[in-house]
Amino acid sequence: LRGKVDVVFVDPPYRQFTERAEDLRRLVETLLGRIAEGGTVVVEHRPKQGLGEPAGGRIVDHRNYGGTEVTLYQAGASIA
């Protein structure tokens, strides 16, 4: 990324959450470190296949739309 952005959408093929989960987690963690203060990383995934709490970020919202879930992350300390 060049400069700071407010929102980043991550919508990989769903199979990546099982085949490359650690790579996706690292991607989200990297994005959280580069977005603008108060920015959001939006991740679309299958139900119950999310990434959980990434290092350097926290879940601020989570929505279920039938066969799709959307999790919103913001930079900051993880919620314990």
PDB file of N, CA and C in Angstrom:
ATOM      1  N   LEU A   1       0.827  -1.185   0.000  1.00  0.00           N
ATOM      2  CA  LEU A   1       0.000   0.000   0.000  1.00  0.00           C
ATOM      3  C   LEU A   1       0.867   1.244   0.000  1.00  0.00           C
ATOM      4  N   ARG A   2       0.451   2.232  -0.724  1.00  0.00           N
ATOM      5  CA  ARG A   2       1.132   3.530  -0.705  1.00  0.00           C
ATOM      6  C   ARG A   2       0.235   4.501   0.037  1.00  0.00           C
ATOM      7  N   GLY A   3       0.779   5.105   1.062  1.00  0.00           N
ATOM      8  CA  GLY A   3      -0.037   5.989   1.877  1.00  0.00           C
ATOM      9  C   GLY A   3      -0.973   5.186   2.761  1.00  0.00           C
ATOM     10  N   LYS A   4      -1.773   5.892   3.508  1.00  0.00           N
ATOM     11  CA  LYS A   4      -2.706   5.240   4.432  1.00  0.00           C
ATOM     12  C   LYS A   4      -4.093   5.200   3.817  1.00  0.00           C
ATOM     13  N   VAL A   5      -4.777   4.087   4.010  1.00  0.00           N
ATOM     14  CA  VAL A   5      -6.151   3.935   3.537  1.00  0.00           C
ATOM     15  C   VAL A   5      -7.051   3.682   4.739  1.00  0.00           C
ATOM     16  N   ASP A   6      -8.337   3.932   4.554  1.00  0.00           N
ATOM     17  CA  ASP A   6      -9.289   3.769   5.642  1.00  0.00           C
ATOM     18  C   ASP A   6      -9.912   2.377   5.687  1.00  0.00           C
ATOM     19  N   VAL A   7     -10.108   1.766   4.523  1.00  0.00           N
ATOM     20  CA  VAL A   7     -10.775   0.463   4.464  1.00  0.00           C
ATOM     21  C   VAL A   7     -10.048  -0.436   3.469  1.00  0.00           C
ATOM     22  N   VAL A   8      -9.842  -1.693   3.884  1.00  0.00           N
ATOM     23  CA  VAL A   8      -9.275  -2.705   2.993  1.00  0.00           C
ATOM     24  C   VAL A   8     -10.209  -3.904   3.031  1.00  0.00           C
ATOM     25  N   PHE A   9     -10.581  -4.415   1.852  1.00  0.00           N
ATOM     26  CA  PHE A   9     -11.429  -5.595   1.747  1.00  0.00           C
ATOM     27  C   PHE A   9     -10.567  -6.805   1.408  1.00  0.00           C
ATOM     28  N   VAL A  10     -10.761  -7.893   2.154  1.00  0.00           N
ATOM     29  CA  VAL A  10     -10.055  -9.149   1.912  1.00  0.00           C
ATOM     30  C   VAL A  10     -11.129 -10.198   1.648  1.00  0.00           C
ATOM     31  N   ASP A  11     -11.178 -10.698   0.411  1.00  0.00           N
ATOM     32  CA  ASP A  11     -12.215 -11.651   0.007  1.00  0.00           C
ATOM     33  C   ASP A  11     -11.583 -12.762  -0.822  1.00  0.00           C
ATOM     34  N   PRO A  12     -10.748 -13.595  -0.183  1.00  0.00           N
ATOM     35  CA  PRO A  12     -10.099 -14.669  -0.936  1.00  0.00           C
ATOM     36  C   PRO A  12     -11.070 -15.817  -1.196  1.00  0.00           C
ATOM     37  N   PRO A  13     -10.708 -16.726  -2.115  1.00  0.00           N
ATOM     38  CA  PRO A  13     -11.521 -17.935  -2.256  1.00  0.00           C
ATOM     39  C   PRO A  13     -11.624 -18.632  -0.887  1.00  0.00           C
ATOM     40  N   TYR A  14     -12.811 -19.097  -0.549  1.00  0.00           N
ATOM     41  CA  TYR A  14     -13.027 -19.656   0.787  1.00  0.00           C
ATOM     42  C   TYR A  14     -12.081 -20.797   1.134  1.00  0.00           C
ATOM     43  N   ARG A  15     -11.669 -21.581   0.154  1.00  0.00           N
ATOM     44  CA  ARG A  15     -10.771 -22.705   0.462  1.00  0.00           C
ATOM     45  C   ARG A  15      -9.436 -22.235   1.044  1.00  0.00           C
ATOM     46  N   GLN A  16      -9.072 -20.973   0.808  1.00  0.00           N
ATOM     47  CA  GLN A  16      -7.825 -20.442   1.343  1.00  0.00           C
ATOM     48  C   GLN A  16      -7.831 -20.403   2.871  1.00  0.00           C
ATOM     49  N   PHE A  17      -9.011 -20.346   3.486  1.00  0.00           N
ATOM     50  CA  PHE A  17      -9.090 -20.318   4.942  1.00  0.00           C
ATOM     51  C   PHE A  17      -8.693 -21.654   5.559  1.00  0.00           C
ATOM     52  N   THR A  18      -8.741 -22.718   4.783  1.00  0.00           N
ATOM     53  CA  THR A  18      -8.261 -24.002   5.281  1.00  0.00           C
ATOM     54  C   THR A  18      -6.877 -24.319   4.728  1.00  0.00           C
ATOM     55  N   GLU A  19      -6.627 -23.984   3.481  1.00  0.00           N
ATOM     56  CA  GLU A  19      -5.352 -24.321   2.849  1.00  0.00           C
ATOM     57  C   GLU A  19      -4.225 -23.358   3.226  1.00  0.00           C
ATOM     58  N   ARG A  20      -4.552 -22.097   3.478  1.00  0.00           N
ATOM     59  CA  ARG A  20      -3.512 -21.080   3.727  1.00  0.00           C
ATOM     60  C   ARG A  20      -3.909 -20.131   4.845  1.00  0.00           C
ATOM     61  N   ALA A  21      -4.493 -20.669   5.896  1.00  0.00           N
ATOM     62  CA  ALA A  21      -5.003 -19.845   6.999  1.00  0.00           C
ATOM     63  C   ALA A  21      -3.920 -18.962   7.609  1.00  0.00           C
ATOM     64  N   GLU A  22      -2.730 -19.496   7.815  1.00  0.00           N
ATOM     65  CA  GLU A  22      -1.653 -18.697   8.428  1.00  0.00           C
ATOM     66  C   GLU A  22      -1.218 -17.555   7.514  1.00  0.00           C
ATOM     67  N   ASP A  23      -1.193 -17.797   6.207  1.00  0.00           N
ATOM     68  CA  ASP A  23      -0.861 -16.728   5.259  1.00  0.00           C
ATOM     69  C   ASP A  23      -1.909 -15.614   5.318  1.00  0.00           C
ATOM     70  N   LEU A  24      -3.183 -15.989   5.399  1.00  0.00           N
ATOM     71  CA  LEU A  24      -4.240 -14.981   5.493  1.00  0.00           C
ATOM     72  C   LEU A  24      -4.146 -14.202   6.793  1.00  0.00           C
ATOM     73  N   ARG A  25      -3.841 -14.883   7.881  1.00  0.00           N
ATOM     74  CA  ARG A  25      -3.681 -14.198   9.165  1.00  0.00           C
ATOM     75  C   ARG A  25      -2.540 -13.181   9.085  1.00  0.00           C
ATOM     76  N   ARG A  26      -1.416 -13.581   8.502  1.00  0.00           N
ATOM     77  CA  ARG A  26      -0.277 -12.659   8.355  1.00  0.00           C
ATOM     78  C   ARG A  26      -0.647 -11.478   7.465  1.00  0.00           C
ATOM     79  N   LEU A  27      -1.410 -11.735   6.403  1.00  0.00           N
ATOM     80  CA  LEU A  27      -1.854 -10.649   5.527  1.00  0.00           C
ATOM     81  C   LEU A  27      -2.691  -9.636   6.307  1.00  0.00           C
ATOM     82  N   VAL A  28      -3.661 -10.120   7.062  1.00  0.00           N
ATOM     83  CA  VAL A  28      -4.517  -9.217   7.840  1.00  0.00           C
ATOM     84  C   VAL A  28      -3.688  -8.463   8.873  1.00  0.00           C
ATOM     85  N   GLU A  29      -2.766  -9.143   9.543  1.00  0.00           N
ATOM     86  CA  GLU A  29      -1.908  -8.475  10.528  1.00  0.00           C
ATOM     87  C   GLU A  29      -1.051  -7.390   9.876  1.00  0.00           C
ATOM     88  N   THR A  30      -0.525  -7.671   8.682  1.00  0.00           N
ATOM     89  CA  THR A  30       0.265  -6.676   7.953  1.00  0.00           C
ATOM     90  C   THR A  30      -0.601  -5.477   7.570  1.00  0.00           C
ATOM     91  N   LEU A  31      -1.798  -5.747   7.064  1.00  0.00           N
ATOM     92  CA  LEU A  31      -2.699  -4.660   6.681  1.00  0.00           C
ATOM     93  C   LEU A  31      -3.069  -3.797   7.885  1.00  0.00           C
ATOM     94  N   LEU A  32      -3.310  -4.432   9.028  1.00  0.00           N
ATOM     95  CA  LEU A  32      -3.648  -3.675  10.236  1.00  0.00           C
ATOM     96  C   LEU A  32      -2.529  -2.722  10.632  1.00  0.00           C
ATOM     97  N   GLY A  33      -1.294  -3.110  10.331  1.00  0.00           N
ATOM     98  CA  GLY A  33      -0.164  -2.250  10.650  1.00  0.00           C
ATOM     99  C   GLY A  33       0.047  -1.117   9.664  1.00  0.00           C
ATOM    100  N   ARG A  34      -0.671  -1.149   8.553  1.00  0.00           N
ATOM    101  CA  ARG A  34      -0.452  -0.145   7.505  1.00  0.00           C
ATOM    102  C   ARG A  34      -1.646   0.743   7.202  1.00  0.00           C
ATOM    103  N   ILE A  35      -2.811   0.434   7.755  1.00  0.00           N
ATOM    104  CA  ILE A  35      -3.983   1.260   7.465  1.00  0.00           C
ATOM    105  C   ILE A  35      -3.961   2.522   8.319  1.00  0.00           C
ATOM    106  N   ALA A  36      -4.788   3.477   7.942  1.00  0.00           N
ATOM    107  CA  ALA A  36      -4.891   4.732   8.687  1.00  0.00           C
ATOM    108  C   ALA A  36      -5.423   4.459  10.088  1.00  0.00           C
ATOM    109  N   GLU A  37      -5.101   5.348  11.007  1.00  0.00           N
ATOM    110  CA  GLU A  37      -5.618   5.227  12.364  1.00  0.00           C
ATOM    111  C   GLU A  37      -7.146   5.204  12.313  1.00  0.00           C
ATOM    112  N   GLY A  38      -7.745   4.236  12.967  1.00  0.00           N
ATOM    113  CA  GLY A  38      -9.196   4.085  12.935  1.00  0.00           C
ATOM    114  C   GLY A  38      -9.693   3.360  11.697  1.00  0.00           C
ATOM    115  N   GLY A  39      -8.768   2.927  10.823  1.00  0.00           N
ATOM    116  CA  GLY A  39      -9.145   2.223   9.605  1.00  0.00           C
ATOM    117  C   GLY A  39      -9.643   0.817   9.903  1.00  0.00           C
ATOM    118  N   THR A  40     -10.241   0.195   8.905  1.00  0.00           N
ATOM    119  CA  THR A  40     -10.868  -1.111   9.082  1.00  0.00           C
ATOM    120  C   THR A  40     -10.409  -2.076   7.992  1.00  0.00           C
ATOM    121  N   VAL A  41     -10.152  -3.318   8.391  1.00  0.00           N
ATOM    122  CA  VAL A  41      -9.915  -4.410   7.452  1.00  0.00           C
ATOM    123  C   VAL A  41     -11.160  -5.289   7.504  1.00  0.00           C
ATOM    124  N   VAL A  42     -11.795  -5.469   6.353  1.00  0.00           N
ATOM    125  CA  VAL A  42     -13.027  -6.250   6.243  1.00  0.00           C
ATOM    126  C   VAL A  42     -12.679  -7.589   5.593  1.00  0.00           C
ATOM    127  N   VAL A  43     -12.998  -8.686   6.281  1.00  0.00           N
ATOM    128  CA  VAL A  43     -12.678 -10.017   5.770  1.00  0.00           C
ATOM    129  C   VAL A  43     -13.969 -10.808   5.583  1.00  0.00           C
ATOM    130  N   GLU A  44     -14.203 -11.291   4.350  1.00  0.00           N
ATOM    131  CA  GLU A  44     -15.353 -12.137   4.052  1.00  0.00           C
ATOM    132  C   GLU A  44     -14.911 -13.588   4.114  1.00  0.00           C
ATOM    133  N   HIS A  45     -15.734 -14.432   4.737  1.00  0.00           N
ATOM    134  CA  HIS A  45     -15.385 -15.846   4.892  1.00  0.00           C
ATOM    135  C   HIS A  45     -16.636 -16.677   5.117  1.00  0.00           C
ATOM    136  N   ARG A  46     -16.477 -17.996   5.083  1.00  0.00           N
ATOM    137  CA  ARG A  46     -17.570 -18.905   5.406  1.00  0.00           C
ATOM    138  C   ARG A  46     -17.843 -18.847   6.907  1.00  0.00           C
ATOM    139  N   PRO A  47     -19.059 -19.221   7.300  1.00  0.00           N
ATOM    140  CA  PRO A  47     -19.337 -19.287   8.739  1.00  0.00           C
ATOM    141  C   PRO A  47     -18.335 -20.192   9.459  1.00  0.00           C
ATOM    142  N   LYS A  48     -17.894 -19.733  10.597  1.00  0.00           N
ATOM    143  CA  LYS A  48     -16.979 -20.458  11.477  1.00  0.00           C
ATOM    144  C   LYS A  48     -15.609 -20.727  10.866  1.00  0.00           C
ATOM    145  N   GLN A  49     -15.221 -19.996   9.820  1.00  0.00           N
ATOM    146  CA  GLN A  49     -13.892 -20.139   9.235  1.00  0.00           C
ATOM    147  C   GLN A  49     -13.094 -18.846   9.330  1.00  0.00           C
ATOM    148  N   GLY A  50     -13.468 -17.968  10.211  1.00  0.00           N
ATOM    149  CA  GLY A  50     -12.763 -16.700  10.337  1.00  0.00           C
ATOM    150  C   GLY A  50     -11.366 -16.889  10.905  1.00  0.00           C
ATOM    151  N   LEU A  51     -10.670 -15.789  11.057  1.00  0.00           N
ATOM    152  CA  LEU A  51      -9.277 -15.814  11.507  1.00  0.00           C
ATOM    153  C   LEU A  51      -9.129 -15.586  13.008  1.00  0.00           C
ATOM    154  N   GLY A  52     -10.209 -15.288  13.709  1.00  0.00           N
ATOM    155  CA  GLY A  52     -10.095 -14.978  15.132  1.00  0.00           C
ATOM    156  C   GLY A  52      -9.430 -13.631  15.324  1.00  0.00           C
ATOM    157  N   GLU A  53      -8.863 -13.419  16.514  1.00  0.00           N
ATOM    158  CA  GLU A  53      -8.201 -12.155  16.838  1.00  0.00           C
ATOM    159  C   GLU A  53      -6.768 -12.164  16.311  1.00  0.00           C
ATOM    160  N   PRO A  54      -6.429 -11.297  15.371  1.00  0.00           N
ATOM    161  CA  PRO A  54      -5.055 -11.234  14.866  1.00  0.00           C
ATOM    162  C   PRO A  54      -4.162 -10.415  15.794  1.00  0.00           C
ATOM    163  N   ALA A  55      -2.885 -10.640  15.722  1.00  0.00           N
ATOM    164  CA  ALA A  55      -1.940  -9.815  16.475  1.00  0.00           C
ATOM    165  C   ALA A  55      -2.042  -8.387  15.956  1.00  0.00           C
ATOM    166  N   GLY A  56      -2.058  -7.424  16.866  1.00  0.00           N
ATOM    167  CA  GLY A  56      -2.088  -6.020  16.469  1.00  0.00           C
ATOM    168  C   GLY A  56      -3.446  -5.503  16.087  1.00  0.00           C
ATOM    169  N   GLY A  57      -4.494  -6.310  16.310  1.00  0.00           N
ATOM    170  CA  GLY A  57      -5.825  -5.849  15.949  1.00  0.00           C
ATOM    171  C   GLY A  57      -6.894  -6.478  16.807  1.00  0.00           C
ATOM    172  N   ARG A  58      -8.109  -6.030  16.561  1.00  0.00           N
ATOM    173  CA  ARG A  58      -9.231  -6.571  17.317  1.00  0.00           C
ATOM    174  C   ARG A  58     -10.466  -6.611  16.428  1.00  0.00           C
ATOM    175  N   ILE A  59     -11.359  -7.508  16.734  1.00  0.00           N
ATOM    176  CA  ILE A  59     -12.630  -7.591  16.020  1.00  0.00           C
ATOM    177  C   ILE A  59     -13.537  -6.495  16.552  1.00  0.00           C
ATOM    178  N   VAL A  60     -14.071  -5.681  15.648  1.00  0.00           N
ATOM    179  CA  VAL A  60     -14.987  -4.618  16.068  1.00  0.00           C
ATOM    180  C   VAL A  60     -16.424  -4.889  15.632  1.00  0.00           C
ATOM    181  N   ASP A  61     -16.605  -5.812  14.706  1.00  0.00           N
ATOM    182  CA  ASP A  61     -17.953  -6.191  14.282  1.00  0.00           C
ATOM    183  C   ASP A  61     -17.866  -7.522  13.552  1.00  0.00           C
ATOM    184  N   HIS A  62     -18.976  -8.245  13.599  1.00  0.00           N
ATOM    185  CA  HIS A  62     -19.040  -9.547  12.938  1.00  0.00           C
ATOM    186  C   HIS A  62     -20.486  -9.738  12.508  1.00  0.00           C
ATOM    187  N   ARG A  63     -20.684 -10.037  11.217  1.00  0.00           N
ATOM    188  CA  ARG A  63     -22.039 -10.184  10.683  1.00  0.00           C
ATOM    189  C   ARG A  63     -22.174 -11.506   9.940  1.00  0.00           C
ATOM    190  N   ASN A  64     -23.351 -12.111  10.047  1.00  0.00           N
ATOM    191  CA  ASN A  64     -23.643 -13.359   9.358  1.00  0.00           C
ATOM    192  C   ASN A  64     -24.712 -13.082   8.311  1.00  0.00           C
ATOM    193  N   TYR A  65     -24.425 -13.506   7.076  1.00  0.00           N
ATOM    194  CA  TYR A  65     -25.358 -13.355   5.961  1.00  0.00           C
ATOM    195  C   TYR A  65     -25.591 -14.715   5.326  1.00  0.00           C
ATOM    196  N   GLY A  66     -26.218 -15.630   6.059  1.00  0.00           N
ATOM    197  CA  GLY A  66     -26.470 -16.973   5.540  1.00  0.00           C
ATOM    198  C   GLY A  66     -25.182 -17.763   5.409  1.00  0.00           C
ATOM    199  N   GLY A  67     -24.753 -18.046   4.181  1.00  0.00           N
ATOM    200  CA  GLY A  67     -23.536 -18.814   3.935  1.00  0.00           C
ATOM    201  C   GLY A  67     -22.269 -17.983   3.909  1.00  0.00           C
ATOM    202  N   THR A  68     -22.379 -16.718   4.286  1.00  0.00           N
ATOM    203  CA  THR A  68     -21.227 -15.819   4.286  1.00  0.00           C
ATOM    204  C   THR A  68     -21.172 -15.060   5.604  1.00  0.00           C
ATOM    205  N   GLU A  69     -19.970 -14.884   6.122  1.00  0.00           N
ATOM    206  CA  GLU A  69     -19.767 -14.040   7.293  1.00  0.00           C
ATOM    207  C   GLU A  69     -18.764 -12.956   6.935  1.00  0.00           C
ATOM    208  N   VAL A  70     -18.901 -11.820   7.593  1.00  0.00           N
ATOM    209  CA  VAL A  70     -18.004 -10.699   7.398  1.00  0.00           C
ATOM    210  C   VAL A  70     -17.509 -10.282   8.776  1.00  0.00           C
ATOM    211  N   THR A  71     -16.182 -10.198   8.922  1.00  0.00           N
ATOM    212  CA  THR A  71     -15.575  -9.766  10.162  1.00  0.00           C
ATOM    213  C   THR A  71     -14.808  -8.476   9.910  1.00  0.00           C
ATOM    214  N   LEU A  72     -15.016  -7.486  10.776  1.00  0.00           N
ATOM    215  CA  LEU A  72     -14.333  -6.191  10.661  1.00  0.00           C
ATOM    216  C   LEU A  72     -13.307  -6.076  11.771  1.00  0.00           C
ATOM    217  N   TYR A  73     -12.084  -5.741  11.380  1.00  0.00           N
ATOM    218  CA  TYR A  73     -10.968  -5.601  12.319  1.00  0.00           C
ATOM    219  C   TYR A  73     -10.473  -4.156  12.308  1.00  0.00           C
ATOM    220  N   GLN A  74     -10.013  -3.702  13.459  1.00  0.00           N
ATOM    221  CA  GLN A  74      -9.316  -2.421  13.551  1.00  0.00           C
ATOM    222  C   GLN A  74      -7.997  -2.633  14.272  1.00  0.00           C
ATOM    223  N   ALA A  75      -7.035  -1.798  13.930  1.00  0.00           N
ATOM    224  CA  ALA A  75      -5.730  -1.882  14.570  1.00  0.00           C
ATOM    225  C   ALA A  75      -5.875  -1.524  16.041  1.00  0.00           C
ATOM    226  N   GLY A  76      -5.043  -2.129  16.863  1.00  0.00           N
ATOM    227  CA  GLY A  76      -5.057  -1.866  18.289  1.00  0.00           C
ATOM    228  C   GLY A  76      -4.802  -3.154  19.038  1.00  0.00           C
ATOM    229  N   ALA A  77      -4.677  -3.045  20.308  1.00  0.00           N
ATOM    230  CA  ALA A  77      -4.411  -4.223  21.126  1.00  0.00           C
ATOM    231  C   ALA A  77      -5.556  -5.202  21.020  1.00  0.00           C
ATOM    232  N   SER A  78      -5.223  -6.470  20.971  1.00  0.00           N
ATOM    233  CA  SER A  78      -6.243  -7.515  20.938  1.00  0.00           C
ATOM    234  C   SER A  78      -7.033  -7.521  22.231  1.00  0.00           C
ATOM    235  N   ILE A  79      -8.301  -7.880  22.123  1.00  0.00           N
ATOM    236  CA  ILE A  79      -9.140  -7.993  23.303  1.00  0.00           C
ATOM    237  C   ILE A  79      -8.895  -9.357  23.926  1.00  0.00           C
ATOM    238  N   ALA A  80      -8.567  -9.393  25.208  1.00  0.00           N
ATOM    239  CA  ALA A  80      -8.283 -10.671  25.873  1.00  0.00           C
ATOM    240  C   ALA A  80      -9.548 -11.316  26.366  1.00  0.00           C
TER     241      ALA A  80
END
